[in-house]
C-alpha positions in Angstrom: 127.5 -39.9 -141.8 128.8 -38.7 -138.5 126.1 -36.1 -138.3 123.4 -38.7 -138.8 124.8 -40.9 -136.1 125.0 -37.9 -133.7 121.4 -37.0 -134.5 120.2 -40.5 -133.9 122.2 -40.6 -130.6 120.7 -37.3 -129.6 117.2 -38.5 -130.4 117.8 -41.7 -128.5 118.8 -39.7 -125.4 115.8 -37.5 -125.8 113.5 -40.6 -126.0 115.1 -42.3 -123.0 115.1 -39.1 -121.0 111.5 -38.3 -121.9 110.4 -41.9 -121.0 112.2 -41.8 -117.7 110.7 -38.4 -116.8 107.2 -39.5 -117.8 107.3 -42.7 -116.0 108.6 -41.1 -112.8 106.2 -38.1 -112.9 103.2 -40.3 -113.8 104.1 -42.6 -110.9 104.1 -39.7 -108.5 100.8 -38.4 -109.9 99.1 -41.7 -109.5 100.3 -42.0 -105.9 98.6 -38.6 -105.3 95.3 -39.9 -106.6 95.1 -38.1 -109.9 92.8 -39.5 -112.6 94.2 -41.0 -115.9 92.6 -38.1 -117.9 94.3 -35.4 -115.9 97.6 -37.4 -115.9 97.3 -37.5 -119.7 96.5 -33.8 -120.1 99.2 -32.6 -117.7 101.9 -34.9 -116.4 102.2 -37.2 -119.4 101.5 -34.4 -122.0 104.0 -32.0 -120.4 106.5 -34.7 -119.7 106.5 -36.0 -123.3 107.0 -32.5 -124.5 110.2 -32.0 -122.6 112.3 -33.1 -125.5 110.9 -30.1 -127.5 111.6 -27.8 -124.6 115.2 -29.1 -124.3 115.9 -28.8 -128.0 114.4 -25.3 -128.3 116.2 -23.8 -125.4 119.5 -25.1 -126.6 118.7 -24.1 -130.2 117.9 -20.5 -129.4 121.0 -20.4 -127.0 123.1 -21.3 -130.0 121.3 -19.1 -132.5 119.6 -22.0 -134.4 116.1 -20.3 -134.2 114.9 -22.0 -137.5 115.4 -25.4 -135.9 113.4 -24.2 -132.8 110.5 -22.9 -135.0 110.4 -26.0 -137.1 110.6 -28.3 -134.1 107.5 -26.8 -132.4 105.3 -26.5 -135.5 106.5 -29.9 -136.8 105.9 -31.6 -133.5 102.3 -30.2 -133.3 101.6 -31.4 -136.9 103.1 -34.8 -136.1 101.0 -35.1 -132.9 97.7 -34.3 -134.8 98.4 -36.2 -138.0 100.9 -38.9 -137.4 100.2 -39.9 -133.7 96.5 -39.4 -133.5 96.1 -41.0 -137.0 98.1 -44.1 -136.1 96.4 -44.4 -132.7 92.9 -44.2 -134.3 94.0 -46.9 -136.8 94.9 -49.2 -133.9 91.6 -48.6 -132.1 88.9 -45.9 -132.4 89.6 -43.1 -129.9 86.8 -42.1 -127.5 86.8 -38.4 -126.9 86.1 -37.5 -123.3 83.4 -34.8 -122.8 85.9 -32.6 -120.9 88.4 -32.8 -123.7 85.8 -31.9 -126.3 84.4 -29.0 -124.3 87.5 -27.4 -123.1 90.9 -28.9 -124.1 90.4 -29.2 -127.8 89.0 -25.6 -128.0 92.0 -24.5 -126.0 94.3 -26.2 -128.4 92.6 -24.4 -131.3 92.8 -21.1 -129.5 96.5 -21.6 -128.9 97.2 -22.4 -132.5 95.1 -19.4 -133.7 96.8 -17.0 -131.2 100.2 -18.1 -132.5 99.2 -17.6 -136.1 97.9 -14.1 -135.3 101.1 -13.2 -133.4 103.2 -14.4 -136.4 101.1 -12.4 -138.9 101.1 -9.2 -136.8 104.6 -7.9 -137.9 103.7 -8.6 -141.5 100.7 -6.3 -141.3 103.2 -3.6 -140.3 105.5 -4.4 -143.2 108.1 -6.1 -140.9 109.5 -9.6 -141.1 107.4 -12.1 -139.2 108.7 -13.1 -135.8 107.6 -14.3 -132.3 109.3 -11.7 -130.1 109.6 -11.4 -126.4 106.3 -9.7 -125.9 104.6 -12.4 -127.9 106.3 -15.0 -125.7 105.0 -13.4 -122.6 101.5 -13.3 -124.1 101.7 -17.1 -124.9 102.8 -17.8 -121.3 99.9 -15.7 -120.0 97.4 -17.8 -122.0 99.2 -21.0 -120.8 98.8 -19.9 -117.2 95.0 -19.9 -117.7 95.1 -23.4 -119.1 97.3 -24.5 -116.2 95.0 -22.9 -113.7 92.1 -25.0 -115.0 94.2 -28.2 -114.8 95.3 -27.5 -111.3 91.7 -26.8 -110.3 90.7 -30.2 -111.7 93.5 -31.9 -109.6 92.4 -30.1 -106.4 88.8 -31.1 -106.9 89.8 -34.7 -107.5 92.0 -34.7 -104.4 88.9 -33.6 -102.4 86.8 -36.4 -103.9 85.6 -38.7 -101.1 86.4 -41.8 -103.2 90.0 -40.7 -103.6 90.3 -40.1 -99.9 88.8 -43.5 -99.1 91.2 -45.2 -101.4 94.2 -43.5 -99.8 93.0 -44.3 -96.3 92.6 -48.0 -97.2 96.2 -47.8 -98.6 97.5 -46.4 -95.3 101.1 -45.2 -95.6 101.8 -47.3 -98.7 101.2 -44.5 -101.1 104.7 -43.1 -100.6 106.4 -46.4 -101.5 108.4 -46.2 -104.7 108.7 -42.4 -104.5 112.5 -42.4 -104.4 112.6 -44.5 -107.5 110.2 -42.1 -109.2 112.3 -39.1 -108.2 115.4 -40.9 -109.6 113.6 -41.5 -112.9 112.7 -37.8 -113.1 116.2 -36.6 -112.4 117.8 -39.1 -114.8 115.2 -38.1 -117.4 116.2 -34.5 -117.1 119.9 -35.3 -117.6 119.1 -37.4 -120.7 117.0 -34.6 -122.1 119.7 -31.9 -121.7 122.4 -34.1 -123.2 120.1 -35.3 -126.0 119.0 -31.8 -126.8 122.6 -30.6 -127.3 123.5 -33.4 -129.6 120.3 -33.1 -131.6 120.6 -29.4 -132.2 124.3 -29.6 -133.2 123.7 -32.6 -135.5 120.6 -31.1 -137.1 122.3 -27.8 -137.9 125.3 -29.6 -139.4 123.1 -32.0 -141.4 121.1 -29.0 -142.8 124.3 -27.4 -144.0 125.6 -30.7 -145.6 122.3 -31.4 -147.4 121.8 -27.8 -148.5 118.3 -27.5 -147.1 116.8 -24.9 -144.7 117.3 -25.8 -141.1 113.5 -25.2 -140.7 112.8 -28.3 -142.8 115.2 -30.4 -140.7 113.4 -29.2 -137.6 110.0 -29.6 -139.2 110.6 -33.3 -140.1 113.5 -35.2 -138.6 113.8 -33.3 -135.3 110.1 -32.8 -134.9 109.3 -36.5 -135.4 112.2 -37.5 -133.2 111.1 -35.3 -130.3 107.5 -36.5 -130.8 108.5 -40.2 -130.3 107.6 -40.1 -126.6 104.1 -38.9 -127.5 103.9 -41.6 -130.2 105.0 -44.4 -127.8 102.8 -43.2 -125.0 99.7 -42.8 -127.2 100.2 -46.2 -128.9 100.5 -48.0 -125.6 97.6 -46.2 -124.1 95.4 -46.9 -127.1 96.4 -50.6 -127.2 95.4 -50.9 -123.6 92.1 -49.2 -124.3 93.0 -46.0 -122.4 92.1 -43.6 -125.2 91.5 -40.8 -122.7 95.3 -40.8 -122.0 96.1 -41.0 -125.7 93.9 -38.1 -126.7 94.7 -36.1 -123.6 98.5 -36.6 -124.3 98.3 -35.2 -127.8 96.0 -32.3 -127.0 98.0 -31.4 -123.8 101.3 -31.7 -125.7 100.2 -29.3 -128.4 99.0 -26.8 -125.9 102.2 -27.1 -123.9 104.4 -26.9 -127.1 102.6 -23.8 -128.4 102.1 -21.8 -125.2 104.8 -22.9 -122.8 107.7 -24.2 -124.9 107.5 -21.5 -127.6 106.6 -18.9 -125.0 109.7 -19.7 -123.0 111.8 -19.9 -126.2 110.6 -16.5 -127.6 111.1 -14.8 -124.2 114.7 -16.1 -124.2 115.3 -14.9 -127.7 112.9 -13.8 -130.5 112.1 -16.5 -133.0 111.8 -15.3 -136.6 109.1 -16.9 -138.8 111.0 -18.6 -141.6 110.0 -18.9 -145.2 106.9 -21.1 -145.4 106.4 -20.8 -141.7 103.0 -19.0 -142.0 101.7 -21.9 -144.1 102.9 -24.4 -141.4 101.0 -22.4 -138.7 97.9 -22.4 -140.9 98.2 -26.2 -141.3 98.3 -26.5 -137.5 95.1 -24.4 -137.1 93.3 -26.5 -139.7 94.2 -29.9 -138.2 93.3 -28.6 -134.8 89.9 -27.4 -135.9 89.2 -30.7 -137.7 89.3 -32.5 -134.4 86.1 -30.7 -133.3 83.7 -32.3 -135.8 85.6 -35.6 -135.5 85.0 -35.6 -131.7 81.3 -34.8 -132.1 80.5 -37.5 -134.8 80.5 -41.3 -134.5 79.4 -41.2 -130.8 82.3 -39.0 -129.9 84.9 -41.2 -131.4 87.7 -40.7 -133.9 87.2 -43.8 -136.0 89.7 -45.6 -138.3 88.7 -43.8 -141.4 89.2 -40.4 -139.8 92.5 -41.7 -138.4 93.6 -42.6 -142.0 92.6 -39.1 -143.2 94.7 -37.4 -140.4 97.7 -39.6 -141.2 97.3 -39.1 -145.0 97.1 -35.3 -144.5 100.2 -35.2 -142.5 102.2 -37.4 -144.9 101.0 -35.3 -147.9 101.8 -32.0 -146.3 105.3 -33.1 -145.1 106.2 -34.4 -148.5 104.9 -31.2 -150.2 106.7 -29.0 -147.7 110.0 -30.8 -148.0 109.9 -31.0 -151.8 109.1 -27.3 -152.1 112.0 -26.4 -149.8 114.5 -28.6 -151.6 113.3 -27.5 -155.0 
């Protein structure tokens, strides 16, 4: 019982810390004249993925690499199936042309690269693992994605409309910056504290229940660390800002795969646990499925497609958990 309470407390700190970080960072980005789509793909997506980063760094530091692997893969699956599925059920999601042409293919590429890196040792007859060299490769691919995002921000900052808006606002753009910075700092503190509690409680709970730590990471921890994405996407969809909702999910998956796992593996190699290859294949499949969904129905993910994504995630999670327990 104590482990469950500690886990819930850790997830609550992660949620609060992530919310504070996102709110502060998004506020700073808006004051700099960055569009909602770019905010969704970068600031919000990366900010809502900070719980995964905090959990993974603490997990590998304490040797709980199975929790780290399950957290990343489970979070990506939850983003694609649970979060996008629920968001599309609330309101059909319009897929921005830029997201369809570049960001979704980048997400598919990231998932495919990770799968290849995980399978490479198996081809040599060695246990599957994401080692330090693989981590550096993931960070290199992430730098390409980040370069494209920064280029978009720079181009927007040079947009005459943005400059005119800032000139009309005079010096008022910097108002509220201290509060935004305070939110960012408080969010980081919450993430670190919540990450420590979550990893410790998840590891102890896995031992008590007699299930692999990977499954705890793939389900409870993954969904818990994905709560910021869920809340952000739900609110954005309800307000009709589907570009932020979709950009948040796509950007979060890219960030999780390339940056969070890249940093994690560079810190300490992450073994691929039993069933982990299947989890990676599931990520690739769900990522690829978004391409035809984005092309059809006037570039929208409609409610039927949202229901399919949600059903696929629920079915896979139940099957994976039952197989591990059995």
